[in-house]
CSV table of C-alpha atoms and ligand atoms in Angstrom, one decimal:
chain,number,residue,atom,x,y,z
A,1,MET,CA,87.2,109.1,73.3
A,2,ASP,CA,85.6,112.5,72.8
A,3,LEU,CA,86.1,114.7,75.7
A,4,SER,CA,85.4,118.0,73.9
A,5,HIS,CA,81.9,118.4,75.4
A,6,GLY,CA,83.3,117.8,78.8
A,7,HIS,CA,81.5,114.4,79.5
A,8,THR,CA,83.2,111.4,80.8
A,9,GLY,CA,83.1,109.1,77.8
A,10,SER,CA,82.1,109.0,74.1
A,11,ARG,CA,78.3,108.4,74.4
A,12,ARG,CA,76.2,110.9,72.5
A,13,SER,CA,72.9,109.9,74.1
A,14,TRP,CA,71.4,112.4,76.6
A,15,ALA,CA,70.4,109.3,78.7
A,16,GLU,CA,70.0,110.1,82.4
A,17,PRO,CA,73.3,110.1,84.4
A,18,TYR,CA,71.4,108.6,87.5
A,19,LYS,CA,69.3,105.7,88.4
A,20,ILE,CA,66.1,105.7,90.3
A,21,LYS,CA,66.0,104.6,94.0
A,22,MET,CA,62.7,105.9,95.3
A,23,VAL,CA,59.3,106.2,93.3
A,24,GLU,CA,56.2,108.4,93.9
A,25,HIS,CA,52.8,106.9,92.7
A,26,LEU,CA,50.9,108.8,90.2
A,27,ARG,CA,47.2,108.7,90.3
A,28,MET,CA,45.3,108.1,87.0
A,29,THR,CA,42.0,110.1,86.6
A,30,THR,CA,39.1,109.5,84.3
A,31,HIS,CA,37.9,112.0,81.7
A,32,GLU,CA,34.8,112.6,83.8
A,33,GLU,CA,36.8,113.4,86.9
A,34,ARG,CA,39.0,115.8,84.9
A,35,VAL,CA,36.0,117.8,83.3
A,36,ARG,CA,34.7,118.2,86.9
A,37,ALA,CA,38.1,119.2,88.4
A,38,MET,CA,38.7,121.8,85.6
A,39,ALA,CA,35.4,123.5,86.0
A,40,GLU,CA,35.9,123.6,89.9
A,41,ALA,CA,39.3,125.2,89.0
A,42,GLY,CA,37.7,127.9,87.0
A,43,PHE,CA,39.7,126.7,83.9
A,44,ASN,CA,42.9,127.8,85.5
A,45,THR,CA,45.5,125.0,85.9
A,46,PHE,CA,47.1,126.9,88.8
A,47,LEU,CA,43.8,126.1,90.7
A,48,LEU,CA,43.8,122.3,90.3
A,49,PRO,CA,44.8,120.2,93.3
A,50,SER,CA,48.0,118.2,92.3
A,51,SER,CA,46.1,115.0,93.2
A,52,GLU,CA,44.1,115.5,90.1
A,53,VAL,CA,47.1,115.8,87.8
A,54,TYR,CA,48.8,112.9,86.0
A,55,ILE,CA,51.9,114.5,84.6
A,56,ASP,CA,52.6,117.8,86.1
A,57,LEU,CA,54.3,120.3,83.6
A,58,LEU,CA,53.0,123.4,85.3
A,59,THR,CA,56.5,124.6,86.2
A,60,ASP,CA,60.0,123.6,86.7
A,61,SER,CA,60.2,125.7,89.8
A,62,GLY,CA,60.8,123.8,93.1
A,63,THR,CA,59.7,120.6,91.3
A,64,SER,CA,63.1,118.9,90.9
A,65,ALA,CA,64.0,115.6,92.3
A,66,MET,CA,66.8,116.0,94.8
A,67,SER,CA,69.8,113.6,94.7
A,68,ASP,CA,70.7,111.1,97.5
A,69,ARG,CA,73.5,113.5,98.3
A,70,GLN,CA,71.1,116.4,98.7
A,71,TRP,CA,68.8,114.3,100.9
A,72,ALA,CA,71.8,113.4,103.1
A,73,GLY,CA,72.6,117.1,103.2
A,74,ILE,CA,69.1,117.6,104.7
A,75,MET,CA,70.1,115.5,107.7
A,76,LEU,CA,73.1,117.8,108.2
A,77,GLY,CA,71.0,120.8,108.7
A,78,ASP,CA,72.4,123.1,111.4
A,79,GLU,CA,69.3,124.9,112.7
A,80,ALA,CA,71.1,127.6,114.5
A,81,TYR,CA,69.4,130.9,114.3
A,82,ALA,CA,72.5,132.7,113.4
A,83,GLY,CA,75.8,131.7,111.6
A,84,SER,CA,74.5,128.2,110.6
A,85,ARG,CA,77.3,126.1,109.1
A,86,ASN,CA,75.1,125.5,106.2
A,87,TYR,CA,75.1,129.2,105.3
A,88,PHE,CA,78.9,129.0,105.0
A,89,HIS,CA,78.7,126.0,102.7
A,90,LEU,CA,76.1,127.8,100.6
A,91,GLU,CA,78.4,131.0,100.6
A,92,ASP,CA,81.2,128.8,99.3
A,93,ALA,CA,79.1,127.3,96.6
A,94,VAL,CA,77.8,130.5,95.3
A,95,HIS,CA,81.3,132.2,95.5
A,96,SER,CA,82.9,129.2,93.6
A,97,HIS,CA,80.3,128.8,90.8
A,98,TYR,CA,78.8,132.4,90.4
A,99,GLY,CA,81.8,134.3,91.7
A,100,TYR,CA,80.1,137.2,93.5
A,101,LYS,CA,81.4,138.6,96.7
A,102,HIS,CA,78.4,138.9,99.0
A,103,LEU,CA,75.6,136.4,99.5
A,104,ILE,CA,72.2,137.4,100.9
A,105,PRO,CA,69.9,134.3,101.0
A,106,THR,CA,66.2,134.7,100.6
A,107,HIS,CA,63.3,132.4,100.7
A,108,GLN,CA,63.0,132.3,96.9
A,109,GLY,CA,63.8,134.4,93.9
A,110,ARG,CA,61.1,137.1,94.4
A,111,GLY,CA,62.5,137.7,97.9
A,112,ALA,CA,65.7,138.6,96.3
A,113,GLU,CA,64.0,140.7,93.6
A,114,HIS,CA,62.2,142.6,96.3
A,115,LEU,CA,65.4,143.5,98.2
A,116,LEU,CA,67.2,144.6,95.0
A,117,SER,CA,64.3,146.7,93.7
A,118,GLN,CA,63.8,148.5,97.1
A,119,ILE,CA,67.5,149.2,97.5
A,120,CYS,CA,68.1,150.4,93.9
A,121,ILE,CA,65.0,151.9,92.4
A,122,LYS,CA,63.5,155.3,93.0
A,123,SER,CA,60.2,156.6,92.0
A,124,GLY,CA,60.2,157.6,88.3
A,125,ASP,CA,63.2,155.4,87.5
A,126,VAL,CA,63.2,153.1,84.4
A,127,VAL,CA,64.5,149.5,84.5
A,128,PRO,CA,65.3,148.0,81.2
A,129,GLY,CA,65.3,144.1,80.8
A,130,ASN,CA,65.6,141.5,78.1
A,131,MET,CA,61.8,140.7,78.2
A,132,TYR,CA,59.8,140.9,81.4
A,133,PHE,CA,59.3,138.3,84.0
A,134,THR,CA,56.3,138.4,86.1
A,135,THR,CA,57.5,138.7,89.6
A,136,THR,CA,60.6,140.7,88.5
A,137,LYS,CA,58.6,143.5,86.8
A,138,HIS,CA,56.1,143.4,89.6
A,139,HIS,CA,58.7,144.3,92.3
A,140,GLN,CA,60.3,147.0,90.0
A,141,GLU,CA,56.9,148.6,89.8
A,142,LEU,CA,56.1,148.3,93.5
A,143,ALA,CA,59.3,150.2,94.1
A,144,GLY,CA,58.2,153.0,91.8
A,145,GLY,CA,60.1,151.9,88.6
A,146,THR,CA,58.9,151.2,85.1
A,147,PHE,CA,60.0,148.2,83.1
A,148,ARG,CA,61.2,148.6,79.5
A,149,ASP,CA,61.8,145.7,77.2
A,150,VAL,CA,65.0,145.9,75.3
A,151,ILE,CA,65.2,142.3,74.0
A,152,ILE,CA,65.9,141.8,70.3
A,153,ASP,CA,62.7,141.6,68.0
A,154,GLU,CA,63.5,137.9,67.1
A,155,ALA,CA,62.5,136.9,70.7
A,156,HIS,CA,58.9,138.1,70.0
A,157,ASP,CA,58.7,136.0,66.9
A,158,PRO,CA,57.9,132.3,67.7
A,159,GLN,CA,59.1,131.3,64.2
A,160,SER,CA,62.5,132.9,64.3
A,161,THR,CA,65.3,130.3,64.7
A,162,PHE,CA,67.9,132.8,65.8
A,163,PRO,CA,70.2,130.8,68.3
A,164,PHE,CA,70.4,133.5,71.0
A,165,LYS,CA,66.8,135.0,71.1
A,166,GLY,CA,67.5,136.2,74.7
A,167,ASN,CA,70.0,138.8,73.6
A,168,VAL,CA,69.7,142.5,74.5
A,169,CYS,CA,69.1,144.8,71.5
A,170,LEU,CA,72.0,147.3,72.0
A,171,GLN,CA,70.2,149.9,69.7
A,172,LYS,CA,67.0,149.7,71.8
A,173,LEU,CA,69.2,150.1,74.9
A,174,SER,CA,71.2,153.0,73.6
A,175,ARG,CA,68.0,154.8,72.5
A,176,LEU,CA,66.5,154.3,75.9
A,177,ILE,CA,69.5,155.7,77.6
A,178,GLU,CA,69.4,158.7,75.4
A,179,GLU,CA,65.7,159.1,75.8
A,180,VAL,CA,65.3,159.0,79.6
A,181,GLY,CA,69.0,159.7,80.7
A,182,ALA,CA,71.3,157.2,82.4
A,183,GLU,CA,70.6,158.9,85.9
A,184,ARG,CA,67.1,157.6,85.7
A,185,ILE,CA,68.3,154.0,85.0
A,186,PRO,CA,69.5,152.4,88.1
A,187,TYR,CA,70.3,149.0,86.5
A,188,LEU,CA,69.6,146.7,83.8
A,189,SER,CA,68.0,143.3,84.6
A,190,LEU,CA,69.7,140.7,82.5
A,191,GLU,CA,67.8,137.5,82.4
A,192,THR,CA,69.6,134.3,81.3
A,193,ASN,CA,67.7,131.7,79.3
A,194,VAL,CA,64.8,134.0,79.0
A,195,ASN,CA,61.7,132.3,80.4
A,196,MET,CA,59.0,134.3,78.8
A,197,ALA,CA,60.7,134.0,75.4
A,198,GLY,CA,60.6,130.3,75.7
A,199,GLY,CA,63.8,129.5,77.6
A,200,GLN,CA,66.1,131.3,75.1
A,201,PRO,CA,69.7,132.1,75.9
A,202,CYS,CA,71.9,135.1,75.6
A,203,SER,CA,75.4,134.8,74.0
A,204,LEU,CA,78.5,135.6,76.0
A,205,GLU,CA,79.3,138.2,73.2
A,206,ASN,CA,76.0,140.0,73.9
A,207,ILE,CA,76.3,139.8,77.7
A,208,ARG,CA,79.8,141.3,77.3
A,209,GLU,CA,78.7,144.1,75.0
A,210,THR,CA,75.5,144.9,77.0
A,211,CYS,CA,77.4,145.1,80.3
A,212,ALA,CA,80.1,147.3,78.6
A,213,LEU,CA,77.5,149.7,77.3
A,214,CYS,CA,75.7,149.9,80.6
A,215,HIS,CA,78.9,150.5,82.7
A,216,GLU,CA,80.1,153.2,80.2
A,217,HIS,CA,77.0,155.0,81.4
A,218,GLY,CA,77.3,154.2,85.1
A,219,ILE,CA,74.4,151.8,84.9
A,220,ALA,CA,74.7,148.5,86.9
A,221,VAL,CA,73.7,145.2,85.5
A,222,PHE,CA,72.1,142.5,87.6
A,223,LEU,CA,71.7,139.0,86.3
A,224,ASP,CA,68.5,137.2,86.8
A,225,ALA,CA,70.7,134.0,87.1
A,226,THR,CA,67.7,131.6,87.6
A,227,ARG,CA,68.5,129.7,84.6
A,228,ALA,CA,72.2,130.7,83.9
A,229,VAL,CA,73.4,127.1,84.0
A,230,GLU,CA,71.0,126.2,81.1
A,231,ASN,CA,72.2,129.3,79.4
A,232,ALA,CA,75.9,128.2,79.8
A,233,TYR,CA,75.0,124.9,78.1
A,234,PHE,CA,73.6,126.7,75.0
A,235,ILE,CA,76.8,129.0,74.9
A,236,LYS,CA,78.9,125.8,75.0
A,237,HIS,CA,77.0,124.3,72.0
A,238,ARG,CA,76.1,127.3,69.9
A,239,GLU,CA,78.9,130.0,70.4
A,240,SER,CA,82.2,129.6,68.8
A,241,GLY,CA,85.2,129.7,71.1
A,242,TYR,CA,83.3,128.1,74.1
A,243,GLU,CA,82.9,124.4,72.8
A,244,ASP,CA,85.9,123.2,75.0
A,245,LYS,CA,85.0,125.2,78.2
A,246,THR,CA,83.3,123.7,81.0
A,247,ILE,CA,79.9,124.7,82.2
A,248,SER,CA,81.5,126.0,85.3
A,249,GLU,CA,83.9,128.2,83.5
A,250,ILE,CA,81.2,129.7,81.2
A,251,LEU,CA,79.0,130.4,84.2
A,252,LEU,CA,81.8,132.2,86.0
A,253,GLU,CA,82.4,134.2,82.8
A,254,VAL,CA,78.9,135.2,82.5
A,255,CYS,CA,78.7,136.4,86.1
A,256,SER,CA,82.0,138.1,85.9
A,257,TYR,CA,80.7,140.9,83.7
A,258,THR,CA,77.7,141.8,86.0
A,259,ASP,CA,77.4,143.5,89.4
A,260,GLY,CA,75.4,140.8,91.1
A,261,CYS,CA,72.4,138.6,90.7
A,262,THR,CA,69.0,137.6,91.9
A,263,MET,CA,68.4,133.9,92.0
A,264,SER,CA,65.5,131.5,92.3
A,265,ALA,CA,67.4,128.3,93.4
A,266,LYS,CA,64.1,126.3,92.7
A,267,LYS,CA,65.1,126.1,89.0
A,268,ASP,CA,68.8,125.5,88.2
A,269,SER,CA,70.0,124.7,91.7
A,270,LEU,CA,67.9,121.6,92.0
A,271,VAL,CA,66.1,122.5,95.3
A,272,ASN,CA,62.4,122.7,96.2
A,273,ILE,CA,62.6,126.0,97.9
A,274,GLY,CA,65.4,128.8,98.2
A,275,GLY,CA,67.0,131.8,96.5
A,276,PHE,CA,69.5,134.4,96.9
A,277,LEU,CA,70.8,137.9,96.1
A,278,ALA,CA,74.5,138.1,95.4
A,279,LEU,CA,76.3,141.4,95.2
A,280,ASN,CA,79.8,142.7,94.5
A,281,ASP,CA,79.3,146.3,96.0
A,282,ASP,CA,80.0,146.4,99.7
A,283,HIS,CA,77.6,149.3,100.4
A,284,LEU,CA,74.7,147.8,98.5
A,285,ALA,CA,75.3,144.4,100.2
A,286,GLU,CA,75.1,146.3,103.5
A,287,GLU,CA,71.8,147.9,102.5
A,288,ALA,CA,70.4,144.5,101.4
A,289,ARG,CA,71.4,142.9,104.7
A,290,ASN,CA,69.7,145.7,106.6
A,291,LEU,CA,66.5,145.0,104.7
A,292,VAL,CA,66.6,141.2,104.6
A,293,VAL,CA,66.0,141.1,108.4
A,294,VAL,CA,62.7,142.9,107.8
A,295,TYR,CA,61.3,140.8,105.1
A,296,GLU,CA,62.9,137.3,105.0
A,297,GLY,CA,64.9,136.5,108.2
A,298,LEU,CA,68.5,137.0,109.5
A,299,HIS,CA,71.1,137.5,106.9
A,300,THR,CA,72.6,134.0,107.5
A,301,TYR,CA,69.3,132.2,106.6
A,302,GLY,CA,67.0,134.6,104.8
A,303,GLY,CA,63.8,132.6,105.3
A,304,MET,CA,65.5,129.1,104.7
A,305,ALA,CA,66.0,126.3,107.1
A,306,GLY,CA,69.7,125.3,107.6
A,307,ARG,CA,68.9,122.1,105.9
A,308,ASP,CA,67.5,123.8,102.8
A,309,MET,CA,70.7,125.9,102.5
A,310,GLU,CA,72.8,122.6,102.7
A,311,ALA,CA,70.7,121.0,99.9
A,312,MET,CA,71.1,124.1,97.9
A,313,ALA,CA,74.8,124.2,98.3
A,314,ILE,CA,75.1,120.6,97.1
A,315,GLY,CA,72.5,121.2,94.3
A,316,ILE,CA,74.5,124.1,92.9
A,317,GLY,CA,77.5,121.8,92.6
A,318,GLU,CA,75.5,119.2,90.7
A,319,SER,CA,73.8,121.7,88.5
A,320,VAL,CA,77.1,122.5,86.7
A,321,GLN,CA,78.0,118.9,85.9
A,322,TYR,CA,77.9,118.4,82.1
A,323,ASP,CA,76.2,115.1,82.2
A,324,HIS,CA,73.3,116.6,84.3
A,325,ILE,CA,72.6,119.5,82.1
A,326,HIS,CA,73.0,117.5,78.9
A,327,ALA,CA,70.3,115.1,80.1
A,328,ARG,CA,68.1,117.9,81.4
A,329,ILE,CA,68.1,119.8,78.0
A,330,GLY,CA,68.3,116.6,76.1
A,331,GLN,CA,64.9,115.5,77.5
A,332,VAL,CA,63.3,118.9,76.7
A,333,GLU,CA,64.7,118.6,73.1
A,334,TYR,CA,63.3,115.2,72.7
A,335,LEU,CA,59.8,116.2,73.6
A,336,GLY,CA,60.2,119.3,71.3
A,337,ASN,CA,61.5,117.4,68.3
A,338,ARG,CA,58.7,114.8,68.5
A,339,LEU,CA,56.1,117.8,68.4
A,340,ILE,CA,57.9,119.5,65.5
A,341,GLU,CA,57.8,116.1,63.6
A,342,ALA,CA,54.1,115.9,64.2
A,343,GLY,CA,53.6,119.5,62.8
A,344,VAL,CA,52.6,121.0,66.1
A,345,PRO,CA,53.6,124.7,66.2
A,346,ILE,CA,56.0,125.3,69.0
A,347,VAL,CA,58.5,128.2,69.8
A,348,GLN,CA,61.8,127.4,68.0
A,349,PRO,CA,64.7,126.9,68.7
A,350,ILE,CA,63.7,124.5,71.4
A,351,GLY,CA,64.5,126.2,74.8
A,352,GLY,CA,66.1,125.1,78.0
A,353,HIS,CA,63.3,124.3,80.4
A,354,GLY,CA,60.3,123.6,78.5
A,355,ILE,CA,58.4,123.6,75.4
A,356,PHE,CA,56.1,126.5,74.4
A,357,LEU,CA,53.1,125.7,72.2
A,358,ASP,CA,52.2,128.7,69.9
A,359,ALA,CA,48.5,128.8,70.9
A,360,ALA,CA,47.9,131.6,68.4
A,361,ARG,CA,48.8,129.2,65.4
A,362,PHE,CA,47.4,126.1,67.2
A,363,LEU,CA,44.0,127.7,67.6
A,364,PRO,CA,43.6,130.4,64.8
A,365,ASP,CA,39.9,130.4,65.2
A,366,ILE,CA,39.8,131.4,68.9
A,367,PRO,CA,40.2,135.3,69.1
A,368,ARG,CA,42.8,136.7,71.4
A,369,GLU,CA,40.2,138.2,73.7
A,370,GLN,CA,39.1,134.6,74.4
A,371,PHE,CA,42.5,133.7,75.7
A,372,PRO,CA,43.5,130.8,73.3
A,373,ALA,CA,46.6,129.7,75.4
A,374,GLN,CA,44.5,129.6,78.6
A,375,ALA,CA,41.8,127.6,76.7
A,376,LEU,CA,44.3,125.2,75.3
A,377,SER,CA,46.1,124.4,78.6
A,378,ALA,CA,42.5,123.8,80.1
A,379,ALA,CA,41.7,121.5,77.2
A,380,LEU,CA,44.9,119.6,77.4
A,381,TYR,CA,44.3,118.8,81.1
A,382,VAL,CA,40.8,117.6,80.4
A,383,GLU,CA,42.1,115.5,77.5
A,384,SER,CA,45.0,113.8,79.2
A,385,GLY,CA,45.7,114.9,82.8
A,386,VAL,CA,48.8,116.8,81.7
A,387,ARG,CA,49.0,120.1,83.5
A,388,ALA,CA,50.6,123.0,81.5
A,389,MET,CA,50.1,126.8,82.0
A,390,GLU,CA,49.2,129.9,80.1
A,391,ARG,CA,52.1,132.3,79.0
A,392,GLY,CA,50.1,135.0,77.1
A,393,ALA,CA,47.6,137.7,77.6
A,394,VAL,CA,46.6,136.5,81.1
A,395,SER,CA,50.1,136.5,82.3
A,396,VAL,CA,51.1,139.9,80.9
A,397,GLY,CA,48.1,141.6,82.5
A,398,ARG,CA,46.7,145.1,81.9
A,399,ASP,CA,48.3,148.3,80.8
A,400,HIS,CA,48.9,150.4,83.9
A,401,GLU,CA,47.9,153.7,82.3
A,402,THR,CA,44.9,152.7,80.2
A,403,GLY,CA,43.6,149.7,82.2
A,404,GLU,CA,43.2,147.7,78.9
A,405,ASN,CA,44.3,144.1,78.5
A,406,ILE,CA,47.6,143.8,76.7
A,407,TYR,CA,47.8,141.3,73.9
A,408,PRO,CA,51.5,140.2,73.5
A,409,LYS,CA,52.8,138.8,70.3
A,410,LEU,CA,53.5,135.5,72.2
A,411,GLU,CA,50.5,133.7,73.2
A,412,LEU,CA,51.9,130.5,74.5
A,413,VAL,CA,51.1,127.4,76.5
A,414,ARG,CA,54.2,126.4,78.5
A,415,LEU,CA,55.0,122.7,79.2
A,416,THR,CA,57.8,123.0,81.7
A,417,ILE,CA,59.9,119.9,82.5
A,418,PRO,CA,60.8,119.3,86.1
A,419,ARG,CA,64.4,118.3,86.5
A,420,ARG,CA,65.1,114.5,87.0
A,421,VAL,CA,61.5,113.7,87.6
A,422,TYR,CA,59.7,112.3,84.4
A,423,THR,CA,60.9,109.7,81.9
A,424,GLN,CA,60.9,109.4,78.2
A,425,ALA,CA,57.8,107.4,78.2
A,426,HIS,CA,56.0,110.3,80.1
A,427,MET,CA,57.2,112.6,77.4
A,428,ASP,CA,55.6,110.3,74.7
A,429,VAL,CA,52.2,110.5,76.5
A,430,VAL,CA,52.4,114.3,76.4
A,431,VAL,CA,53.2,114.2,72.7
A,432,GLU,CA,50.2,111.9,72.0
A,433,SER,CA,47.8,114.1,73.9
A,434,ILE,CA,49.0,117.3,72.2
A,435,VAL,CA,48.9,115.8,68.8
A,436,GLU,CA,45.3,114.7,69.2
A,437,LEU,CA,44.2,118.1,70.2
A,438,HIS,CA,46.1,119.6,67.3
A,439,ARG,CA,44.2,117.3,64.9
A,440,GLU,CA,40.9,118.3,66.5
A,441,PRO,CA,41.3,121.9,67.6
A,442,GLU,CA,37.5,122.3,67.6
A,443,ARG,CA,37.6,120.5,71.0
A,444,VAL,CA,39.1,123.6,72.5
A,445,VAL,CA,36.6,126.3,73.5
A,446,GLY,CA,37.4,130.0,74.1
A,447,LEU,CA,37.3,131.5,77.6
A,448,GLU,CA,36.1,134.7,79.3
A,449,MET,CA,37.6,135.8,82.7
A,450,THR,CA,35.0,135.7,85.4
A,451,TYR,CA,37.3,136.7,88.3
A,452,GLU,CA,40.4,138.8,88.0
A,453,PRO,CA,42.7,139.3,91.0
A,454,LYS,CA,44.7,142.6,91.5
A,455,HIS,CA,48.2,141.2,91.3
A,456,LEU,CA,49.8,138.6,89.1
A,457,ARG,CA,46.4,137.7,87.9
A,458,PHE,CA,47.4,134.5,86.1
A,459,PHE,CA,47.9,132.6,89.4
A,460,GLN,CA,44.4,133.0,90.7
A,461,ALA,CA,42.1,134.2,87.8
A,462,ARG,CA,39.0,132.2,87.0
A,463,PHE,CA,37.3,131.6,83.6
A,464,ALA,CA,34.2,130.2,82.0
A,465,PRO,CA,33.8,128.9,78.5
A,466,VAL,CA,32.4,131.5,76.1
A,467,VAL,CA,30.2,129.1,74.3
A,468,GLY,CA,28.0,126.6,76.2
A,469,ALA,CA,29.2,124.9,79.4
A,470,GLU,CA,31.2,122.1,77.8
A,471,VAL,CA,35.0,122.1,77.7
A,472,LEU,CA,35.1,119.4,75.2
A,473,ARG,CA,32.4,118.6,72.7
A,474,ARG,CA,33.3,114.9,73.0
A,475,SER,CA,30.7,113.1,74.9
A,476,GLY,CA,31.8,111.9,78.4
A,477,GLN,CA,34.4,109.2,78.2
A,478,SER,CA,36.2,107.7,81.2
A,479,GLU,CA,39.3,106.0,79.9
A,480,PRO,CA,42.3,106.4,82.2
A,481,ALA,CA,44.6,109.5,81.6
A,482,ALA,CA,47.5,107.4,80.5
A,483,CYS,CA,45.8,106.4,77.3
A,484,GLY,CA,45.9,110.1,76.3
B,1,PLP,C1,61.0,131.6,88.9
B,1,PLP,C2,61.5,132.9,88.4
B,1,PLP,C3,61.7,134.0,89.2
B,1,PLP,C4,61.1,134.1,90.6
B,1,PLP,O1,61.5,133.1,91.5
B,1,PLP,P1,60.7,132.5,92.7
B,1,PLP,O2,61.6,131.5,93.3
B,1,PLP,O3,59.5,131.8,92.0
B,1,PLP,O4,60.1,133.6,93.6
B,1,PLP,C5,62.4,135.1,88.8
B,1,PLP,N1,62.9,135.0,87.5
B,1,PLP,C6,62.8,134.0,86.7
B,1,PLP,C7,63.4,134.1,85.3
B,1,PLP,C8,62.2,132.9,87.1
B,1,PLP,O5,62.1,131.9,86.3
């Protein structure tokens, strides 16, 4: 029996460690219906009603299936305004698995980012991070800070197969400290399994060295722990010396080098809503508790119902089980490997929470000004009812000084896999749909932006096809979505 990977038996398959006890019906739509729905949504998959979607890979945020135990926890909600017993369960779970001293619950991850940014950042400060995340950067800027990317160059290269593309580049970080001075850097925001790089992990060695360098200069390190469990899985499989450690042990070690974390529990922690800020420093924790009552709620619920905190406490315990995380990442790898076999350009290595299509290579004939990733996600929906999202120029937004669009190296379509929700057969439908578009890229038409919101524009922006009014050149067909 091979116990070295921490699982209870010798099976190698990533097969799900659960069986299904309740199902939710999926509606099949026709091609015609999807053409209409996409036009009404302004070619932005965020604006589609979910009732028009067959397989929803928009995000893995808050879309997980909860376990029977978590649903049982919902019934144990203690809806006291103050000092709910579920808060104390959550505090125990965060303490045992993340290790930090103080817990400040928030309604979701950005609530924690808001609090951290407001208590730590002064106007004119610089906040380095291993690639930006939309809401994280936005809150840093609202607090008067400027984000600076210190991720290694490999992260910006969709073809590099470096195993730890989430790593911080220590030279870039040192140079930044020299350039602006440590006193202008309140903290480094260290993201685990870097979302915008394609779900790419950091090594423990890099985390250790990054934290040491920051602490040497009196700079704090706050983890974006949203996908730290997925990162721990990659450390176990890719970093020597960690193969025999449990996911729990690795997670605790990652957190131990840092001063606190922001967390969107809607990802790793297997709940539909929730988040937290966790801190070791007593004084900072007090400031965060003073502020949480203004924006989120009392410091023992932070915008969550008691039942949500209970489900989260149970979800955190389930998230670090080896069988769970093996099946979760195994499913993502299954989808990615089938696409690679079919010659579809995707970001490699395959990341933890989704597959990222390299839209720039997928659609070399669509200029960057016509948002190839936005166009591809719109076409994929029309083709098959699969909902993906853009992670490219639309998501990055404009340069604050020049007002010009930024065209990042990575122009990606993200297919994010909800946890414990879809089956292998659903993954096969996704592969078939993408492979068809890849064979006939002329079906995808470039877009122009017709409405641009002020903040986080990718959520609500609207688009129109640059040429003609058709999304697809294929004449109206009305086969069910499942046929791809
Ligand atoms: C989702 C996410 C956030 C924001 O969390 P919300 O719960 O959506 O507010 C922050 N950082 C990362 C890496 C995320 O994936």
